[in-house]
Structure formats: C-alpha cells, structure tokens
Amino acid sequence: SAVISQKPSRDICQRGTSLTIQCQVDSQVTMMFWYRQQPGQSLTLIATANQGSEATYESGFVIDKFPISRPNLTFSTLTVSNMSPEDSSIYLCSGEVNTEAFFGQGTRLTVV
Amino acid sequence: GIQVEQSPPDLILQEGANSTLRCNFSDSVNNLQWFHQNPWGQLINLFYIPSGTKQNGRLSATTVATERYSLLYISSSQTTDSGVYFCADGSGNTGKLIFGQGTTLQVKP
C-alpha cells in the first residue's frame, strides 16, 4: 500500500489567482495521477504526472490551466491557474502500487 | 473507452439493514477497485478485486469478470457507512482509473 499526504486540505481563493496543490507519497511510485471532482459528480482524470517528462493531459484539460510537476518518484504538484468559480471542485492525487490506486485526502477548492 | 455504470444511484437504509451495490462494465475488467468517499472528500480503499470474492468485516465484494460486473455487499449497516461508494476500473495498462457515477448511501439511525 501507499500513504499519500496532500495539502492543502481546503482553500478559498479569489478569482484570477492560482493555487498549487502538493502530494507526497511515502514510497516511490512510477505513476501518479491528478483527478477533479466537481460538486455532486464523479471523478474525472486531469492528467498523468510523469517523472522526468511533461505530464500527459486528458481531453478537455490543458497545461496552461493545470501545470503539473513531478520532480521525483515520491512527489507531484498540480497548479490551478487563473481560477474562476467553475474551478471550485475537489482535487485528488493518486499513486499506483502493484496496479492498486491509493489517493490523497483531497483538496476542497472554493473560488469566489 | 471503457464505461462504468453503478446502481442504484441513491440508497437509504435503516441501521442494521443489508445492501448490495452493483457495478457494470462495458469492457473486460482490469484493476477493479471499490472506494468509499467520506463526507470530507477522502477516498478510502475498500477492495482491490479484479476477480473473485473478498471480505473485510461487514463488507464483502465479488467480481465476475466474465460477465463484467462487480457487487459490493454491506451487512448490518451503520450510520458511519454513509457516504458515496465508487467503483473504478483501469484503462488497459495505463494506470488510469475510470470511475462510475457512484452510489450515495444514507444510513438512518
């Protein structure tokens, strides 16, 4: 298994600003992922965070809006840029260990 | 790509009742997992179950890969079981998870 520490757990941000979310894993994981969960909805994959290379984004998500870093096998960040109220969601990171996914605690973002 | 359908979308139980949640898949099962999302938004791993049956206390799960479905059983439900239950499966060998829409469970005292 893996324990993933995600922070901040929640934040209220002004529109037009940016927020960086961090995830730290207690062991090395090859693959890390970032998901968004809009209010009342299921989880949607934003991107796969690749160590040593650019992230791979899913359809509808772009690097300028959601830049991702993956400097090593235990850490990743997601930035939500130039925020609008539509970005209010829960953002979750996950890591895969032996094909099983483990999630951070989530970041509940409210944009006002 | 693979599609995941969960039923029922909502469920209300009296404490002590049993329930069965279902997950259907449009394609072959890869890395099926069940999660419970608590009121704070955290996803808790319940089962990693690409096939067969597993049990953990009052919870158990069964996946019939050949028929592309999985079931989550909750017995003697408690108010702390309330929340949203998600099933998800991997997309090929990419590690990506495709989530169902979830079942919102409310257990009343």
Short mmCIF file of N, CA and C in Angstrom, two decimals, chain A residues 34-71:
data_model
loop_
_atom_site.label_atom_id
_atom_site.label_comp_id
_atom_site.label_asym_id
_atom_site.label_seq_id
_atom_site.Cartn_x
_atom_site.Cartn_y
_atom_site.Cartn_z
N TRP A 34 -3.71 12.95 -11.36
CA TRP A 34 -4.50 14.02 -10.76
C TRP A 34 -5.92 13.96 -11.29
N TYR A 35 -6.90 14.02 -10.35
CA TYR A 35 -8.32 13.94 -10.69
C TYR A 35 -9.04 15.18 -10.19
N ARG A 36 -10.13 15.50 -10.85
CA ARG A 36 -11.02 16.57 -10.40
C ARG A 36 -12.40 15.98 -10.14
N GLN A 37 -13.03 16.43 -9.08
CA GLN A 37 -14.39 16.02 -8.76
C GLN A 37 -15.24 17.26 -8.56
N GLN A 38 -16.01 17.59 -9.56
CA GLN A 38 -16.90 18.75 -9.46
C GLN A 38 -18.07 18.42 -8.52
N PRO A 39 -18.70 19.45 -7.96
CA PRO A 39 -19.75 19.22 -6.96
C PRO A 39 -20.82 18.24 -7.43
N GLY A 40 -21.07 17.21 -6.64
CA GLY A 40 -22.10 16.23 -6.95
C GLY A 40 -21.76 15.27 -8.08
N GLN A 41 -20.52 15.32 -8.56
CA GLN A 41 -20.13 14.49 -9.71
C GLN A 41 -19.13 13.43 -9.30
N SER A 42 -18.79 12.59 -10.29
CA SER A 42 -17.77 11.58 -10.08
C SER A 42 -16.39 12.16 -10.35
N LEU A 43 -15.39 11.34 -10.28
CA LEU A 43 -14.02 11.78 -10.50
C LEU A 43 -13.68 11.71 -11.99
N THR A 44 -12.97 12.73 -12.45
CA THR A 44 -12.51 12.80 -13.84
C THR A 44 -11.00 13.00 -13.84
N LEU A 45 -10.30 12.21 -14.63
CA LEU A 45 -8.85 12.33 -14.69
C LEU A 45 -8.44 13.59 -15.42
N ILE A 46 -7.54 14.35 -14.79
CA ILE A 46 -6.98 15.55 -15.41
C ILE A 46 -5.76 15.16 -16.23
N ALA A 47 -4.81 14.48 -15.59
CA ALA A 47 -3.55 14.18 -16.27
C ALA A 47 -2.78 13.10 -15.52
N THR A 48 -1.85 12.51 -16.25
CA THR A 48 -0.87 11.58 -15.67
C THR A 48 0.42 12.34 -15.49
N ALA A 49 0.95 12.30 -14.26
CA ALA A 49 2.19 13.02 -13.95
C ALA A 49 3.36 12.08 -14.17
N ASN A 50 4.21 12.39 -15.12
CA ASN A 50 5.33 11.55 -15.48
C ASN A 50 6.62 12.11 -14.89
N GLN A 51 7.39 11.26 -14.25
CA GLN A 51 8.64 11.70 -13.67
C GLN A 51 9.66 11.95 -14.76
N GLY A 52 10.22 13.15 -14.78
CA GLY A 52 11.27 13.48 -15.74
C GLY A 52 10.78 13.91 -17.11
N SER A 53 9.46 14.00 -17.28
CA SER A 53 8.93 14.46 -18.57
C SER A 53 7.62 15.19 -18.34
N GLU A 54 7.12 15.77 -19.40
CA GLU A 54 5.89 16.56 -19.30
C GLU A 54 4.70 15.65 -18.99
N ALA A 55 3.74 16.19 -18.27
CA ALA A 55 2.53 15.43 -17.95
C ALA A 55 1.72 15.15 -19.20
N THR A 56 0.92 14.10 -19.13
CA THR A 56 0.03 13.74 -20.24
C THR A 56 -1.39 14.11 -19.84
N TYR A 57 -2.00 15.01 -20.60
CA TYR A 57 -3.31 15.55 -20.24
C TYR A 57 -4.43 14.84 -20.99
N GLU A 58 -5.56 14.73 -20.28
CA GLU A 58 -6.76 14.15 -20.88
C GLU A 58 -7.48 15.23 -21.69
N SER A 59 -8.36 14.75 -22.55
CA SER A 59 -9.14 15.66 -23.38
C SER A 59 -9.90 16.65 -22.50
N GLY A 60 -9.81 17.92 -22.86
CA GLY A 60 -10.50 18.97 -22.12
C GLY A 60 -9.65 19.65 -21.06
N PHE A 61 -8.46 19.16 -20.84
CA PHE A 61 -7.55 19.76 -19.86
C PHE A 61 -6.25 20.14 -20.55
N VAL A 62 -5.73 21.33 -20.22
CA VAL A 62 -4.53 21.83 -20.88
C VAL A 62 -3.49 22.26 -19.87
N ILE A 63 -2.25 22.23 -20.32
CA ILE A 63 -1.12 22.51 -19.44
C ILE A 63 -1.13 23.94 -18.92
N ASP A 64 -1.58 24.89 -19.72
CA ASP A 64 -1.58 26.28 -19.28
C ASP A 64 -2.51 26.49 -18.09
N LYS A 65 -3.58 25.73 -18.04
CA LYS A 65 -4.55 25.86 -16.96
C LYS A 65 -4.16 25.01 -15.75
N PHE A 66 -3.60 23.83 -15.99
CA PHE A 66 -3.28 22.89 -14.93
C PHE A 66 -1.83 22.41 -15.05
N PRO A 67 -0.86 23.30 -14.86
CA PRO A 67 0.53 22.84 -14.94
C PRO A 67 0.85 21.86 -13.81
N ILE A 68 1.62 20.84 -14.14
CA ILE A 68 1.94 19.74 -13.22
C ILE A 68 3.44 19.57 -13.17
N SER A 69 3.96 19.35 -11.98
CA SER A 69 5.36 18.99 -11.84
C SER A 69 5.49 17.61 -11.21
N ARG A 70 6.58 16.91 -11.56
CA ARG A 70 6.86 15.58 -10.99
C ARG A 70 8.38 15.45 -10.92
N PRO A 71 8.97 16.13 -9.92
CA PRO A 71 10.44 16.16 -9.88
C PRO A 71 11.09 14.83 -9.49
#
